[in-house]
Tab-separated table of C-alpha atoms and ligand atoms in Angstrom:
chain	number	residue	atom	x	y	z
A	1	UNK	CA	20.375	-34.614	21.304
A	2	UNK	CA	21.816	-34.174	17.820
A	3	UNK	CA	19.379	-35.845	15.196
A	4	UNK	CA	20.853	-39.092	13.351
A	5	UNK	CA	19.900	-37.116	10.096
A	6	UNK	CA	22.592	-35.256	8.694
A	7	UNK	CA	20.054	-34.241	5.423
A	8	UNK	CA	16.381	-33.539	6.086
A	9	UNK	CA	14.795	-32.494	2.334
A	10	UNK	CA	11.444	-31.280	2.774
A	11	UNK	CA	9.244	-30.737	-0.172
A	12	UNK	CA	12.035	-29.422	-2.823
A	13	UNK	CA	10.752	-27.989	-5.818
A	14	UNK	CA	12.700	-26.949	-8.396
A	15	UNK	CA	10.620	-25.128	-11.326
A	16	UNK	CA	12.511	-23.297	-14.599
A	17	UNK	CA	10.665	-20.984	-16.328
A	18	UNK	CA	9.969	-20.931	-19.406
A	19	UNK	CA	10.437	-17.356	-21.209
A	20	UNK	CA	8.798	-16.744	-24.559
A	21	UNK	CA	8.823	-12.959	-26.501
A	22	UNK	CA	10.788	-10.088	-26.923
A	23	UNK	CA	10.116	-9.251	-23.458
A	24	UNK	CA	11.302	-12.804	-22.092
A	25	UNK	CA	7.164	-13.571	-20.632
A	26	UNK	CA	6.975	-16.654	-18.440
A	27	UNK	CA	4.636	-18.520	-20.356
A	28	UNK	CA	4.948	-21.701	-18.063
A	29	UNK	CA	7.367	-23.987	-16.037
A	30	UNK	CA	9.674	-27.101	-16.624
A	31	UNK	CA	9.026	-28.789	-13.071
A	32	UNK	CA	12.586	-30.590	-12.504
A	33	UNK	CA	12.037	-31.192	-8.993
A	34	UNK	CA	8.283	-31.073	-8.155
A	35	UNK	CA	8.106	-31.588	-3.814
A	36	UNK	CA	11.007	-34.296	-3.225
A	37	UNK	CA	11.055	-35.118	0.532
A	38	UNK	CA	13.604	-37.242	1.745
A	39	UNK	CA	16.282	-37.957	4.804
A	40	UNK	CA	19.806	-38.693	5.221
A	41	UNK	CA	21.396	-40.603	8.004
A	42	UNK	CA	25.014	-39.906	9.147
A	43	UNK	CA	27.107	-42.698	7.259
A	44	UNK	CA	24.448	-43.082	4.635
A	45	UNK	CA	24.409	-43.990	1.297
A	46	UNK	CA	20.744	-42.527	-0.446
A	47	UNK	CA	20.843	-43.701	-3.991
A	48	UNK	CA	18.932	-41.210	-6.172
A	49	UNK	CA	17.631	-42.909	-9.251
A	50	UNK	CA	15.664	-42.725	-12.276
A	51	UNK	CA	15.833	-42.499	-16.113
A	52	UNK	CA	17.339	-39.605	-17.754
A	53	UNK	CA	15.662	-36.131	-17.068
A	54	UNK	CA	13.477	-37.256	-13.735
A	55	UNK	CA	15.466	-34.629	-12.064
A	56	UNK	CA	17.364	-36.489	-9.787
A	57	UNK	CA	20.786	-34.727	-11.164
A	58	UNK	CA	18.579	-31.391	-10.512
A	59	UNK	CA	17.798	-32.039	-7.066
A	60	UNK	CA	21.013	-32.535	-6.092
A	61	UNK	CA	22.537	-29.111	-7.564
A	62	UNK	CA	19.670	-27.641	-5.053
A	63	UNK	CA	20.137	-29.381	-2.108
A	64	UNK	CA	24.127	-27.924	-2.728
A	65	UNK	CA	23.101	-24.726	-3.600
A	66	UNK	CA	24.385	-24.202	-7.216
A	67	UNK	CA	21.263	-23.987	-8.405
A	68	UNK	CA	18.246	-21.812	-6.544
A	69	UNK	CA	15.867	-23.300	-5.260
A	70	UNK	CA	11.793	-22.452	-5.841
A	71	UNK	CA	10.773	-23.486	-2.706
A	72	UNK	CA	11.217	-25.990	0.169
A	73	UNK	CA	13.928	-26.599	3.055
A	74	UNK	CA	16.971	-28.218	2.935
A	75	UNK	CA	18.052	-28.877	6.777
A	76	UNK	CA	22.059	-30.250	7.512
A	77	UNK	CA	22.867	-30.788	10.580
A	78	UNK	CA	20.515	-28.576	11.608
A	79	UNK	CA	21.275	-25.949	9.254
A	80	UNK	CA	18.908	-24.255	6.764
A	81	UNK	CA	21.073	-24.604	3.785
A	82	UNK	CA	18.789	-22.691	1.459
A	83	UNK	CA	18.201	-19.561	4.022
A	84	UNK	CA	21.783	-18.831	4.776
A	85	UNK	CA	23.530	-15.919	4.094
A	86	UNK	CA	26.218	-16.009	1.018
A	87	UNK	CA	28.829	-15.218	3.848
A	88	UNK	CA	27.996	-18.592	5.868
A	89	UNK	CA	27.744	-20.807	2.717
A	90	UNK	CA	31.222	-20.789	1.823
A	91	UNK	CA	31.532	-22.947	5.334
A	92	UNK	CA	28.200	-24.931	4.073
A	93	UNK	CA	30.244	-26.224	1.396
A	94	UNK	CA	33.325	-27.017	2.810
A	95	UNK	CA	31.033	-29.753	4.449
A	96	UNK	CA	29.176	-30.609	1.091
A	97	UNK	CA	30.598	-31.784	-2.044
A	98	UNK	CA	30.349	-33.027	-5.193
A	99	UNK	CA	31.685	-35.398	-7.270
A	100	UNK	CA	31.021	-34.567	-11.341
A	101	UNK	CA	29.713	-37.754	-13.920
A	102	UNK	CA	32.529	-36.527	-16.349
A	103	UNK	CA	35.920	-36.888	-15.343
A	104	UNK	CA	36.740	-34.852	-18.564
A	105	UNK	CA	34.975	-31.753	-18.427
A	106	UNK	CA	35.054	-31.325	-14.593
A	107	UNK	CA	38.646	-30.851	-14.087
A	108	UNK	CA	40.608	-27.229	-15.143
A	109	UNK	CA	42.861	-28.794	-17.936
A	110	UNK	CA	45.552	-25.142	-17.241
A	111	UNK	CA	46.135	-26.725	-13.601
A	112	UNK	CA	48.197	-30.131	-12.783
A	113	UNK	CA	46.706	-31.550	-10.446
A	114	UNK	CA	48.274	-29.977	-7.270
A	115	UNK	CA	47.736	-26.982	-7.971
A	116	UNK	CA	44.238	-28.046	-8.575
A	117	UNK	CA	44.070	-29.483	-4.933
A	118	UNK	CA	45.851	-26.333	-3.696
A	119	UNK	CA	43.101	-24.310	-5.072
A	120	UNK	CA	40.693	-25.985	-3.205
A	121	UNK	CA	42.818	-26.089	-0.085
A	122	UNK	CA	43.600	-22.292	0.053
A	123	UNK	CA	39.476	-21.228	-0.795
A	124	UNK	CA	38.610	-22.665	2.838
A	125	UNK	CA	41.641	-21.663	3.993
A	126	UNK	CA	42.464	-25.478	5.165
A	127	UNK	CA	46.669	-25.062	4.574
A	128	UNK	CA	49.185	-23.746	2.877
A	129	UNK	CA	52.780	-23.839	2.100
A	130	UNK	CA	54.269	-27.385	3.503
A	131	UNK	CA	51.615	-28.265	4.964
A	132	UNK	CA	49.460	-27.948	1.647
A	133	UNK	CA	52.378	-30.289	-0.223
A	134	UNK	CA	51.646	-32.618	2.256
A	135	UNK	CA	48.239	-32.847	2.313
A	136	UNK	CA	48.181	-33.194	-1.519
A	137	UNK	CA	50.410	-35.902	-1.233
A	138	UNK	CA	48.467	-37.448	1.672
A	139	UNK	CA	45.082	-37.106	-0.767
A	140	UNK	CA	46.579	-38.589	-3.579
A	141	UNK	CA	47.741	-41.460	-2.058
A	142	UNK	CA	44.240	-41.912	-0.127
A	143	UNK	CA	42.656	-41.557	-3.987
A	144	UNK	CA	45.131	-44.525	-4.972
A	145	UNK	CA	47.523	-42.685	-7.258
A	146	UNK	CA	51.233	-41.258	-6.606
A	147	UNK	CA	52.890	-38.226	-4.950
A	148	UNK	CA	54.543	-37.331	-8.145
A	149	UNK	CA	51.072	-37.208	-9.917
A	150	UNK	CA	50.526	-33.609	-8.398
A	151	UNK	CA	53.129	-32.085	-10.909
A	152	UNK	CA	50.932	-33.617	-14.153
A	153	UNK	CA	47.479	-32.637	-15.977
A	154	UNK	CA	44.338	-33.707	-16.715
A	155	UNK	CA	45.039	-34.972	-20.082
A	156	UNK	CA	48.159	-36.741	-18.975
A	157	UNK	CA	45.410	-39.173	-17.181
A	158	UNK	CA	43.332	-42.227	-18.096
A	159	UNK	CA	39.108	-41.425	-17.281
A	160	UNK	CA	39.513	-43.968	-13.981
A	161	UNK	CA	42.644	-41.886	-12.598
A	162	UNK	CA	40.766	-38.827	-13.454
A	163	UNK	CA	37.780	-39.381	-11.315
A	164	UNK	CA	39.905	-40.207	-8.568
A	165	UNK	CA	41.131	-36.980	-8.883
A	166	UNK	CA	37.816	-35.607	-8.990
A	167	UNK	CA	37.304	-38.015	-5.611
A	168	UNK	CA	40.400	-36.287	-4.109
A	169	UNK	CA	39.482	-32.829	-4.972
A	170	UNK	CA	35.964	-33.337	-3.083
A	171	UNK	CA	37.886	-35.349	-0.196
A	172	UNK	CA	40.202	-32.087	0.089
A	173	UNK	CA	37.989	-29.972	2.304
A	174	UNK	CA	37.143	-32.703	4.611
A	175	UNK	CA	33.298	-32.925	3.927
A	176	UNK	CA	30.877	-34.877	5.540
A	177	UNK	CA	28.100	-35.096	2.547
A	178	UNK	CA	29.288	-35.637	-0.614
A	179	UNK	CA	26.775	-35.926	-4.174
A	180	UNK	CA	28.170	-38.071	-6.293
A	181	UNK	CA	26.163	-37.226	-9.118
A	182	UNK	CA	27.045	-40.625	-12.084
A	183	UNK	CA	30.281	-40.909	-10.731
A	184	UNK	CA	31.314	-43.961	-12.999
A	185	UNK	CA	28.522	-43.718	-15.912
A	186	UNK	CA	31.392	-41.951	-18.006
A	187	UNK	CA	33.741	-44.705	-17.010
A	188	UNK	CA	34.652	-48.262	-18.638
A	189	UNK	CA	32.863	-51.128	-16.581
A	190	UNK	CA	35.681	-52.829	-15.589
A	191	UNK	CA	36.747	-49.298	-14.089
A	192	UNK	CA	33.458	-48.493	-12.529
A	193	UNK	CA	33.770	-51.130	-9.816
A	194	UNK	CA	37.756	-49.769	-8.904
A	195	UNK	CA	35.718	-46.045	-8.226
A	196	UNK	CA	33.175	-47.818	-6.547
A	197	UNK	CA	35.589	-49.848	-4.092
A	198	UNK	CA	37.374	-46.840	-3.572
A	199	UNK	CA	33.857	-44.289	-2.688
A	200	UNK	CA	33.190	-47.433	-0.464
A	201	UNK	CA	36.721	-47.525	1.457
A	202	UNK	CA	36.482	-43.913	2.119
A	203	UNK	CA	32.860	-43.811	2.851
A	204	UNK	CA	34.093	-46.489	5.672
A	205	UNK	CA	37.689	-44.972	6.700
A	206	UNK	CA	36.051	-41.046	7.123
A	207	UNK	CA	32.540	-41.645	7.657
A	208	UNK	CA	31.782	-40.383	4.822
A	209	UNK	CA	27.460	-39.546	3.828
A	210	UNK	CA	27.024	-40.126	-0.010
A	211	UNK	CA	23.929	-39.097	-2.019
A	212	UNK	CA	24.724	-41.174	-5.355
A	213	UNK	CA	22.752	-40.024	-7.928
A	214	UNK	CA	22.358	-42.648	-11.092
A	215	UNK	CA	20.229	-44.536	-13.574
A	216	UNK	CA	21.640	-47.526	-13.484
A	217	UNK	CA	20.171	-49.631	-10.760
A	218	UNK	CA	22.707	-52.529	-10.572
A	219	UNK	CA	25.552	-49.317	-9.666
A	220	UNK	CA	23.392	-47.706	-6.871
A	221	UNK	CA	22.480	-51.661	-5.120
A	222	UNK	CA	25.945	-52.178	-4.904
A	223	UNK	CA	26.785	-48.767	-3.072
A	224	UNK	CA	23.680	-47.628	-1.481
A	225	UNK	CA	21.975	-48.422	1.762
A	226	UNK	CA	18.792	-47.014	0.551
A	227	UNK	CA	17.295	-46.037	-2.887
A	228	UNK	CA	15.024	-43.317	-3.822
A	229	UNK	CA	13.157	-43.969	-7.017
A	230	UNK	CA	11.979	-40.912	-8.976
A	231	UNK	CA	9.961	-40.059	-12.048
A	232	UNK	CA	9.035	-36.725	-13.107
A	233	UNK	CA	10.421	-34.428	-10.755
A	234	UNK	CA	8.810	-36.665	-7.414
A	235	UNK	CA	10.014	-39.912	-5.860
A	236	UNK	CA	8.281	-42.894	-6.295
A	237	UNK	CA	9.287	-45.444	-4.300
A	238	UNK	CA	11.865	-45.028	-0.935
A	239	UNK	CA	13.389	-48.634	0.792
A	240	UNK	CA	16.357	-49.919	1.628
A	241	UNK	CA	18.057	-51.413	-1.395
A	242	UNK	CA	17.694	-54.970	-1.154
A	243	UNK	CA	13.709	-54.514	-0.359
A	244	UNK	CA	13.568	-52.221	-3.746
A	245	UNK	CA	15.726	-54.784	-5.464
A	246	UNK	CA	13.961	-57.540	-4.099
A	247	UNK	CA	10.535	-56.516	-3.572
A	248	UNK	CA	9.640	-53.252	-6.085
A	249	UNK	CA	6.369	-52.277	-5.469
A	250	UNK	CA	6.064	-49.461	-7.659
A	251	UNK	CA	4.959	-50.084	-11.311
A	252	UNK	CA	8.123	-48.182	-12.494
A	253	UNK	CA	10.554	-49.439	-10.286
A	254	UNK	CA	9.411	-52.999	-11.635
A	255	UNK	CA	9.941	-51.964	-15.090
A	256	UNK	CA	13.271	-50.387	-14.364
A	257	UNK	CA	14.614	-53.342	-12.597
A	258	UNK	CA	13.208	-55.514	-15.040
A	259	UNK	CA	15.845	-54.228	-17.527
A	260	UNK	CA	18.761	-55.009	-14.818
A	261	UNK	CA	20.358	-58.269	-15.608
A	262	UNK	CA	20.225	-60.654	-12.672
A	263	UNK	CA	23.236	-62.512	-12.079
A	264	UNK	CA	21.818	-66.140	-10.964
A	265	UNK	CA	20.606	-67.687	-14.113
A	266	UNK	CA	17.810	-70.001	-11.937
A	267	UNK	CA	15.989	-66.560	-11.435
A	268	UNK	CA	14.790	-64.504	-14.139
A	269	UNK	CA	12.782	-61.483	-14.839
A	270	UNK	CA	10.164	-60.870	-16.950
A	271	UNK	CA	11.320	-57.255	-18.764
A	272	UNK	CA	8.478	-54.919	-18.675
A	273	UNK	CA	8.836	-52.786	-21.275
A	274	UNK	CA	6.473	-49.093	-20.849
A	275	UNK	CA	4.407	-47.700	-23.302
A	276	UNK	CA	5.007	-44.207	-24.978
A	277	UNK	CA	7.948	-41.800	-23.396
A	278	UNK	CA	8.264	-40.059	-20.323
A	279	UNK	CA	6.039	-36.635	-20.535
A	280	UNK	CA	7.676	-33.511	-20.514
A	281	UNK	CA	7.780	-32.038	-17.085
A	282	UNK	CA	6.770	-28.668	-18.122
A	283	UNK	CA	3.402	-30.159	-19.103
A	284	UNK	CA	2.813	-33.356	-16.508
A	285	UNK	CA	-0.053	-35.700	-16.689
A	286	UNK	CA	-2.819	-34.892	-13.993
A	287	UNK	CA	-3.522	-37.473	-11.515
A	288	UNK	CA	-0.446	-39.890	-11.417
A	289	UNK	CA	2.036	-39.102	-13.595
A	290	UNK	CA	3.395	-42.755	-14.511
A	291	UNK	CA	-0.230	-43.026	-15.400
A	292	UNK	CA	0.351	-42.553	-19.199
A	293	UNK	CA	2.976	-45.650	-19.407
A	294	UNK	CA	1.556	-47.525	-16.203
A	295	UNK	CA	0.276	-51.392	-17.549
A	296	UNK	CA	-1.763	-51.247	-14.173
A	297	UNK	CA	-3.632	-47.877	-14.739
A	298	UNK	CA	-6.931	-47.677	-13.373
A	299	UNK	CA	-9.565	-44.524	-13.499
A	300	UNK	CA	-8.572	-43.050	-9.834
A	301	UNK	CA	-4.659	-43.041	-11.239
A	302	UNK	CA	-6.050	-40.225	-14.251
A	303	UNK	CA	-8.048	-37.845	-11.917
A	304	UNK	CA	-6.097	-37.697	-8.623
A	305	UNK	CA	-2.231	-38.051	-7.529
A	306	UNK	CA	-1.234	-40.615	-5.089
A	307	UNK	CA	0.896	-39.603	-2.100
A	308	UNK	CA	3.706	-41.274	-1.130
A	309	UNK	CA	3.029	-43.923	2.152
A	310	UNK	CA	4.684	-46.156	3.866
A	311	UNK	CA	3.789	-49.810	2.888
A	312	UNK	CA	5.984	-51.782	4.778
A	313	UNK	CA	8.384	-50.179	7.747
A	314	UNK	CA	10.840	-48.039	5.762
A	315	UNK	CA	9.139	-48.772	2.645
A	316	UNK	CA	7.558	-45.750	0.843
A	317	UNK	CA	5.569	-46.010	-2.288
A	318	UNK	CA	3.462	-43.724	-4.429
A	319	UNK	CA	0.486	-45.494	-6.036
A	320	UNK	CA	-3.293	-45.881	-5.478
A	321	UNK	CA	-3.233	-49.919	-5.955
A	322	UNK	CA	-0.109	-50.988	-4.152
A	323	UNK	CA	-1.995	-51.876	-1.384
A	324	UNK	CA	-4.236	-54.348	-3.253
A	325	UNK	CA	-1.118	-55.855	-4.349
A	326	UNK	CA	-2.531	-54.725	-7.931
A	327	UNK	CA	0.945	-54.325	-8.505
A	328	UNK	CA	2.257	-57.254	-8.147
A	329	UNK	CA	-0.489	-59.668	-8.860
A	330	UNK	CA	0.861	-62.459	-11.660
A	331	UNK	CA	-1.009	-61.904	-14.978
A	332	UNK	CA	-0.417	-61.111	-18.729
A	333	UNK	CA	-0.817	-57.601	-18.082
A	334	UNK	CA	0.246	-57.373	-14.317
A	335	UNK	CA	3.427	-55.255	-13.779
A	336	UNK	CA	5.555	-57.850	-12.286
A	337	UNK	CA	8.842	-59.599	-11.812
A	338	UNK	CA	8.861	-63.108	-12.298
A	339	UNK	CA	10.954	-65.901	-10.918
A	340	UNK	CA	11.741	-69.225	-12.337
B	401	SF4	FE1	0.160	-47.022	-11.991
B	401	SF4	FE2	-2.042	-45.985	-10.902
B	401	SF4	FE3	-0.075	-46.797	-9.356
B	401	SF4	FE4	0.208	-44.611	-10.847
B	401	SF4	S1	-1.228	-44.873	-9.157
B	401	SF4	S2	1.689	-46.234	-10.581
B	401	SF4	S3	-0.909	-45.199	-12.683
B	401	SF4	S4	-1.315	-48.090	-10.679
């Protein structure tokens, strides 16, 4: 029987040396992605988050493949991504895509946009000739813009009708996974929520898998079926959405959703603000590594790492006390979210 998982990450770790001398000696390692495990269902939407450098963004370039890997497997459907040949990956990718955070950068500014799509029609091979001009035309309208938007460029765009041509160029191959790695973070808020209707409507009209990759919590709730919270290379916390949004139980998915502005103004949160930055992954803290900015730290947290368990069905968390509830116990110094 074919497994409901279309992803299965096991223990990804992503390491980048780092060189020092005339002689370019590793001297040590910048652990990006330090033993991620997670899966993804057909139809899914995993939302990757965490601040800025937890090596979500990271993960994500391994799990496709533009980026080696140090070690760990990366199964879809049923396929080891990261031990096939360079001759079977073209066909790997065809099913995984990517959609970039910058509009801007991500699209050739010498090609209009059909030639563009053309491009990525011809690589796999998909169609050519008429049948290419009317597939373009068949993706662009699917994207929400017009037929005669294949003979323009980049610059002739605003950012939200740029990312949907970034959506249409990953749509072009047909693919079943798709990253979308801060699809709308470059984007104007009142655009965000067009790009996000639209990744939705496709996600529903295709059947679509999306891995959405972003730091801003309110984004992924709104998309994601499930959220993966991570911090220094390793996730955190794992649940379906609303029991991460509604029930964190990891100090540092309290603190980040304490920052998220709740829209019911009978409920509010109490915003946790952490201590000190976020250590640099090429020297982490022993123990736990949140334990440097965790209000709840307690000796065991400094001498030995807590592995991630499930709590609650579904519900995976990463710390020594969350089964106390030391967590989420009310108190001046408690890690919690309050309600009023
Ligand atoms: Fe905080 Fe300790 Fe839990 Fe880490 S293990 S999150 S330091 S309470």
């Amino acid at each position: 029987m074919e497994s409901e998982n279309l992803l299965e990450v096991r223990d990804l770790k992503k390491y980048f040396p780092i060189r020092k001398g005339l002689l370019g000696r590793t001297v040590g390692a910048v652990r990006a992605v330090d033993g991620v495990s997670f899966d993804v269902k057909r139809g899914e939407t995993l939302g990757l988050v965490g601040e800025s450098g937890c090596g979500k963004t990271t993960a994500g370039r391994v799990i496709l493949r533009l980026i080696p890997a140090t070690s760990g497997s990366v199964v879809f459907g049923g396929q080891d991504v990261l031990a096939l040949p360079k001759g079977e990956l073209r066909a790997m990718r065809r099913r995984m895509q990517i959609i970039f955070q910058d509009p801007y950068s991500s699209l050739n500014p010498r090609l209009t946009v059909g030639a563009m799509l053309q491009e990525a029609l011809s690589i796999h091979k998909l169609a050519s000739g008429q049948a290419a001009r009317d597939r373009i035309a068949e993706l662009l309208d699917l994207v929400g813009l017009a037929p005669d938007h294949a003979r323009r460029y980049p610059h002739e765009f605003s950012g939200g009708q740029r990312q949907r041509i970034g959506v249409a160029r990953a749509m072009a191959v047909k693919p079943e996974l798709i990253i979308c790695d801060e699809p709308v973070s470059a984007l104007d808020v009142s655009i965000q929520a067009q790009i996000l209707n639209l990744l939705e409507d496709l996600q529903k009209q295709l059947g679509l898998t999306y891995i959405f990759v972003a730091h801003d919590l309110s984004v992924v709730r709104h998309i994601s079926d499930r959220m993966a919270v991570m911090y220094l290379g390793r996730i955190v916390e794992i649940a379906p959405s609303d029991a991460v949004y509604d029930m964190p139980l990891h100090p540092y998915t309290q603190a980040l959703l304490s920052a998220v502005p709740v829209p019911d103004p009978a409920r509010k949160r109490r915003r946790i603000l952490l201590a000190g930055d976020i250590p640099s992954p090429a020297n982490p803290p022993p123990g736990c590594t949140f334990h440097t900015r965790c209000p709840a730290v307690q000796d065991i947290c400094r001498r030995e790492a807590p592995s991630l368990r499930e709590i609650h069905p579904g519900h995976w968390v990463s710390c020594h006390l969350v089964e106390q509830g030391a967590t989420h116990a009310p108190g001046p110094s408690a890690v919690t979210l309050s309600a009023t």
